[in-house]
Short mmCIF file of C-alpha atoms and ligand atoms in Angstrom, two decimals:
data_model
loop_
_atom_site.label_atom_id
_atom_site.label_comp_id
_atom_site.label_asym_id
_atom_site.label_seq_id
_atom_site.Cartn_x
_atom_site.Cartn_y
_atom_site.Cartn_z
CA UNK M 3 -15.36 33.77 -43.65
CA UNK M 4 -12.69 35.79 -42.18
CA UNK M 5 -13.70 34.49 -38.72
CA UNK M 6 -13.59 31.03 -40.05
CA UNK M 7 -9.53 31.90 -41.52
CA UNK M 8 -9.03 33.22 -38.10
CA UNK M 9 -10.00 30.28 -35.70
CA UNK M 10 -8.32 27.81 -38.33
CA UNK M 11 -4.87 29.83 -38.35
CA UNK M 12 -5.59 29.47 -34.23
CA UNK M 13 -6.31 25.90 -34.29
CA UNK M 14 -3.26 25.28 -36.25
CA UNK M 15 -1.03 27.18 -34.60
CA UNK M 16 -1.90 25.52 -31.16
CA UNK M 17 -1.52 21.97 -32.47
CA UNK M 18 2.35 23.51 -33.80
CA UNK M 19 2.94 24.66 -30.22
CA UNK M 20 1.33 21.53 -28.89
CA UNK M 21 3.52 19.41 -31.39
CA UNK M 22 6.70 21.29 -30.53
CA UNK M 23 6.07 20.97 -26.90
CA UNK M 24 7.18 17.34 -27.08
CA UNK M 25 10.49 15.34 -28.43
CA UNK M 26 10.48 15.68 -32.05
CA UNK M 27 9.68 12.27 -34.04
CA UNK M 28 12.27 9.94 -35.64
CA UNK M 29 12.97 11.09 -39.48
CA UNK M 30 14.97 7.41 -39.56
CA UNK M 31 14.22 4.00 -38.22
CA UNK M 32 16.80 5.03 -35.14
CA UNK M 33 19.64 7.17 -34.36
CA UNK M 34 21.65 4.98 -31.92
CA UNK M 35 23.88 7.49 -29.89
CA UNK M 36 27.38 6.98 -31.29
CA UNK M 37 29.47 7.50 -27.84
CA UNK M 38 32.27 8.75 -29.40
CA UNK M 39 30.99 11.67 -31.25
CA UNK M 40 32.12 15.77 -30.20
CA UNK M 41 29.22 16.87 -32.42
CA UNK M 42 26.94 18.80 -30.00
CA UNK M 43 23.33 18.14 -31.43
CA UNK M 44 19.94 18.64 -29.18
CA UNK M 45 20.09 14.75 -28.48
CA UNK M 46 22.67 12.63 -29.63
CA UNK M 47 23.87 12.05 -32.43
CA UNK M 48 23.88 8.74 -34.40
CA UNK M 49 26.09 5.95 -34.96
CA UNK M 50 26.61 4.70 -38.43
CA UNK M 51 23.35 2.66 -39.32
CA UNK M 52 25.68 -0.06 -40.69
CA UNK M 53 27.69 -0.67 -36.92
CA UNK M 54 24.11 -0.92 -35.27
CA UNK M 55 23.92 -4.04 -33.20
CA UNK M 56 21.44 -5.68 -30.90
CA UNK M 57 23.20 -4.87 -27.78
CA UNK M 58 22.53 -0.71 -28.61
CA UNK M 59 18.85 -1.83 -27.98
CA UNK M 60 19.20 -3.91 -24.60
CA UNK M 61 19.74 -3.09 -21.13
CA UNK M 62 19.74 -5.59 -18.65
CA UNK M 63 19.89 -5.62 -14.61
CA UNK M 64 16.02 -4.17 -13.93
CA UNK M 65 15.18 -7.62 -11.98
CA UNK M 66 17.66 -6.25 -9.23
CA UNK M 67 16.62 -4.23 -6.62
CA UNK M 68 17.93 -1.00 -5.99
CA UNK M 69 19.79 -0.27 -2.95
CA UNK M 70 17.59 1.51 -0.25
CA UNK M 71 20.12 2.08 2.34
CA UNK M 72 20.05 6.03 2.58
CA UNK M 73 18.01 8.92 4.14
CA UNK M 74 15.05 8.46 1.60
CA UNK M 75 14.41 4.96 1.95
CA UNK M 76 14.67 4.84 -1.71
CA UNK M 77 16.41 3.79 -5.11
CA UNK M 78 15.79 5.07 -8.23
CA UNK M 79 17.48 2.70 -11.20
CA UNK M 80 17.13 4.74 -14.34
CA UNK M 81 17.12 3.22 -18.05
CA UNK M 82 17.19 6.08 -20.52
CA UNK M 83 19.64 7.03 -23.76
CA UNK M 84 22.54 6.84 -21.25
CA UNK M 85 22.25 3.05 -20.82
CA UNK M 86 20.25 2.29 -24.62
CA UNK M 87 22.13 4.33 -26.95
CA UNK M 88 19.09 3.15 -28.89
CA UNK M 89 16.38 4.99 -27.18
CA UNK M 90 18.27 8.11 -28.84
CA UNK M 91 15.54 10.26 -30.49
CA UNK M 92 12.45 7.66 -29.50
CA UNK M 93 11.26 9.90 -26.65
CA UNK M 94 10.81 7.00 -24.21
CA UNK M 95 12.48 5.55 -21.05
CA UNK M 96 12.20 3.78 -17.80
CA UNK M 97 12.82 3.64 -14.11
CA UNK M 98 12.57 0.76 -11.55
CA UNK M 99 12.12 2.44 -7.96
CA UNK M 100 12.23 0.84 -4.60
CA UNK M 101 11.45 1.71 -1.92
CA UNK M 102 12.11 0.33 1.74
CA UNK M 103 9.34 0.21 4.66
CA UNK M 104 8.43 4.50 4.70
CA UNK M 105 10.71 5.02 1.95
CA UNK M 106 10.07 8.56 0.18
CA UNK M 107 10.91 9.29 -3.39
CA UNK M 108 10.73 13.05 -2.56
CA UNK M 109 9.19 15.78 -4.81
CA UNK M 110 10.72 16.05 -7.36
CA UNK M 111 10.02 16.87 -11.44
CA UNK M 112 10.57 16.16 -14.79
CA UNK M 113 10.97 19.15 -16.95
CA UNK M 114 10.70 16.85 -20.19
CA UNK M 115 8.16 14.18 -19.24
CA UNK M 116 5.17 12.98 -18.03
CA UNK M 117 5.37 9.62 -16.22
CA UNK M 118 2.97 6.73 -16.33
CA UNK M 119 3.68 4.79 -12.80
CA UNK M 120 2.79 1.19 -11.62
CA UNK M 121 3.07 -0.87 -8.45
CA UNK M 122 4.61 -3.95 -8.92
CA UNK M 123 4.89 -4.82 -5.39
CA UNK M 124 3.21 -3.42 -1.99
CA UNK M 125 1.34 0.04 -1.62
CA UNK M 126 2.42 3.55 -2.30
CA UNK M 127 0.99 6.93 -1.47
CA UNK M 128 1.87 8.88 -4.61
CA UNK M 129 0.96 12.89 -5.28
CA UNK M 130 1.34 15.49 -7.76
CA UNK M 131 0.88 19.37 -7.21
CA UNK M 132 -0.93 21.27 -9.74
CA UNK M 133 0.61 24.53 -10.97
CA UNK M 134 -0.17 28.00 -9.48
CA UNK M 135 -2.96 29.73 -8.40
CA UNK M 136 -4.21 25.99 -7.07
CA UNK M 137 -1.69 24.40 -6.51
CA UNK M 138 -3.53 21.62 -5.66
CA UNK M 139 -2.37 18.12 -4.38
CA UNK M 140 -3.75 14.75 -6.15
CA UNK M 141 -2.99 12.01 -4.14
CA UNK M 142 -4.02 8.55 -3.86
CA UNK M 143 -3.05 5.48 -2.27
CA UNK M 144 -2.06 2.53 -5.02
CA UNK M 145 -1.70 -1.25 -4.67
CA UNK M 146 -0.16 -3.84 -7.05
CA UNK M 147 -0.88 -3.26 -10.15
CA UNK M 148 -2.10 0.12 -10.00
CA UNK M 149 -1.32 3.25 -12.32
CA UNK M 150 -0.88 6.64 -11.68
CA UNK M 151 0.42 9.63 -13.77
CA UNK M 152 2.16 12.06 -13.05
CA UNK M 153 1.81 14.87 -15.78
CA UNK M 154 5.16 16.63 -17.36
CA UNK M 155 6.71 19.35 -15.26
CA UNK M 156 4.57 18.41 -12.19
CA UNK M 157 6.25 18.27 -8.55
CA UNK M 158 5.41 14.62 -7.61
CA UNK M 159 6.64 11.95 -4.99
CA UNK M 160 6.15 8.30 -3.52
CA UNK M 161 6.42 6.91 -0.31
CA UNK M 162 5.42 3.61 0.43
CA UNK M 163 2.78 2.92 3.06
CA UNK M 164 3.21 -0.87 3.47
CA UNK M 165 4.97 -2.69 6.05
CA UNK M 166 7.09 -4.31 3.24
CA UNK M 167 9.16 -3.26 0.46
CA UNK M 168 7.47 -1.57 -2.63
CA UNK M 169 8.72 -1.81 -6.20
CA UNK M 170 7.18 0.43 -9.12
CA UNK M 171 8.04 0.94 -12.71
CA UNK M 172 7.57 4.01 -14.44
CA UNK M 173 7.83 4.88 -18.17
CA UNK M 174 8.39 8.36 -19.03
CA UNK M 175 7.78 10.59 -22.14
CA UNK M 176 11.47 11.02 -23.13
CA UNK M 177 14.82 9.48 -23.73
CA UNK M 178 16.36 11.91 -21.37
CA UNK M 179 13.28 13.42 -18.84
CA UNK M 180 16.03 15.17 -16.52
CA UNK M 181 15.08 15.14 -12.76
CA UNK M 182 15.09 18.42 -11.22
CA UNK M 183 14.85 17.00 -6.83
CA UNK M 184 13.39 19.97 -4.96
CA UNK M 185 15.13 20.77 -1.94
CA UNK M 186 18.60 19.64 -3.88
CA UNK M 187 17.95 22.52 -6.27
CA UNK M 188 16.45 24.91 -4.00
CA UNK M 189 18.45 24.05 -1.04
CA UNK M 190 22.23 22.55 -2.56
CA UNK M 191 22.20 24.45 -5.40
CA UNK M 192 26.04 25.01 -6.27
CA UNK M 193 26.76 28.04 -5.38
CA UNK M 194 23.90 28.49 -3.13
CA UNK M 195 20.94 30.73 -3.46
CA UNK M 196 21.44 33.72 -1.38
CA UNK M 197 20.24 33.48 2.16
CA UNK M 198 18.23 36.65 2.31
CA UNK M 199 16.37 35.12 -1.41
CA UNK M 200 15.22 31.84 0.63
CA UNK M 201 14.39 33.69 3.83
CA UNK M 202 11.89 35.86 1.99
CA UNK M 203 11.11 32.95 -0.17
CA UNK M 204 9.92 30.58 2.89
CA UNK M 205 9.06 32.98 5.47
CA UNK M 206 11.56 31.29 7.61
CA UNK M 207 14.44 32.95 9.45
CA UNK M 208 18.70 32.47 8.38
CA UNK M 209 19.29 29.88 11.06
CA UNK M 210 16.51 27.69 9.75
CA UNK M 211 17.95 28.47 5.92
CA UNK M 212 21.19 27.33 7.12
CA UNK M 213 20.23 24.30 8.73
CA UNK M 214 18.26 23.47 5.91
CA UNK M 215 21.43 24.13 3.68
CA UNK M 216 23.79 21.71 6.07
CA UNK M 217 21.34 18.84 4.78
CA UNK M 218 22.36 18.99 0.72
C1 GLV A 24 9.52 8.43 -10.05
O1 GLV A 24 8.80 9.39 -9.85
C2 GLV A 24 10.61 8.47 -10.97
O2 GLV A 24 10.87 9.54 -11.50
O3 GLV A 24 11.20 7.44 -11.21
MN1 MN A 25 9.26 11.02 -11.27
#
């Protein structure tokens, strides 16, 4: 019996942590983030239900290609709270991504989302890196209309493997995932991670570190 008591309070303490893991649900219809508010809340917090209108829901432009011209051969167009006050507390929102002939959206990760990814146009070579000890890559190849996901917290990346432009659209687990890039935070952090740290960390001497640095 007192096993049984045991493995319950276990099961239902896991399915808390689980639950808690994620964005907390809605305990209204919506919270539309009310721009003008100085409260600090962990989200944003709401308009006046009564001001709501139909343009707090709507975002439009994601027809338009993103701009591709840069060293990554790659454009990231990002619709979350910031752009639909009304995605505020819904845990949901979108990117558009394109990418140019070899364009790379480099690793990269979402600390509060997993992504669900499709091909809308050409072929991408997509991966994610599982945690430590494995840290093992899953990789395939996708085609229009495939989908891939890339689980929350998981270093991931694109690059497209066609000879034309690739588009994708990705939905992600949260109104605001957050996007930490890799070698940005690793290499242009602000200030930057001492030298002697990232020489030790990559087994690479300072010159290399430096050069590295110069980049971001
Ligand atoms: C792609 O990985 C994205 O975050 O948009
Ligand atoms: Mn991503």
């Amino acid at each position: 019996m007192a096993k049984h008591f045991l493995l319950l309070n276990l099961i239902v303490v896991s399915f808390c942590c689980a639950v808690l893991a994620f964005e907390s649900s809605p305990m209204q219809d919506f919270c539309v983030a009310d721009p003008a508010s100085t409260v600090k809340v962990n989200g944003l917090a709401c308009k006046d239900p009564k001001s709501v209108i139909s343009e707090d829901f709507f975002f439009s432009g994601l027809h338009l290609a993103g701009n591709t011209s840069n060293t990554f051969g790659s454009k990231v167009t990002r619709v979350n709270a910031t752009q639909i006050p009304g995605l505020n507390t819904l845990g949901i929102s979108l990117a558009r991504v394109d990418y140019a002939p070899w364009g790379v959206n480099p690793p990269h990760t979402h600390p509060r989302a997993t992504e669900i990814f499709t091909v809308l146009e050409g072929s991408l070579q997509v991966g994610f890196v599982t945690s430590n000890p494995e840290n093992r890559l899953i990789t395939k190849v996708l085609k229009k209309g495939d989908v891939f996901v890339f689980p929350i917290g998981l270093v991931h990346y694109q690059r497209n493997v066609g000879y034309g432009n690739a588009v994708a659209v990705a939905a992600l687990s949260s109104q605001n995932p957050g996007i930490i890039s890799i070698a940005n935070a690793v290499f242009g952090s602000e200030p930057a991670i001492a030298t002697d740290i990232l020489v030790k960390a990559f087994q690479v001497d300072e010159t290399v570190v430096a050069q590295i640095q110069s980049k971001f």
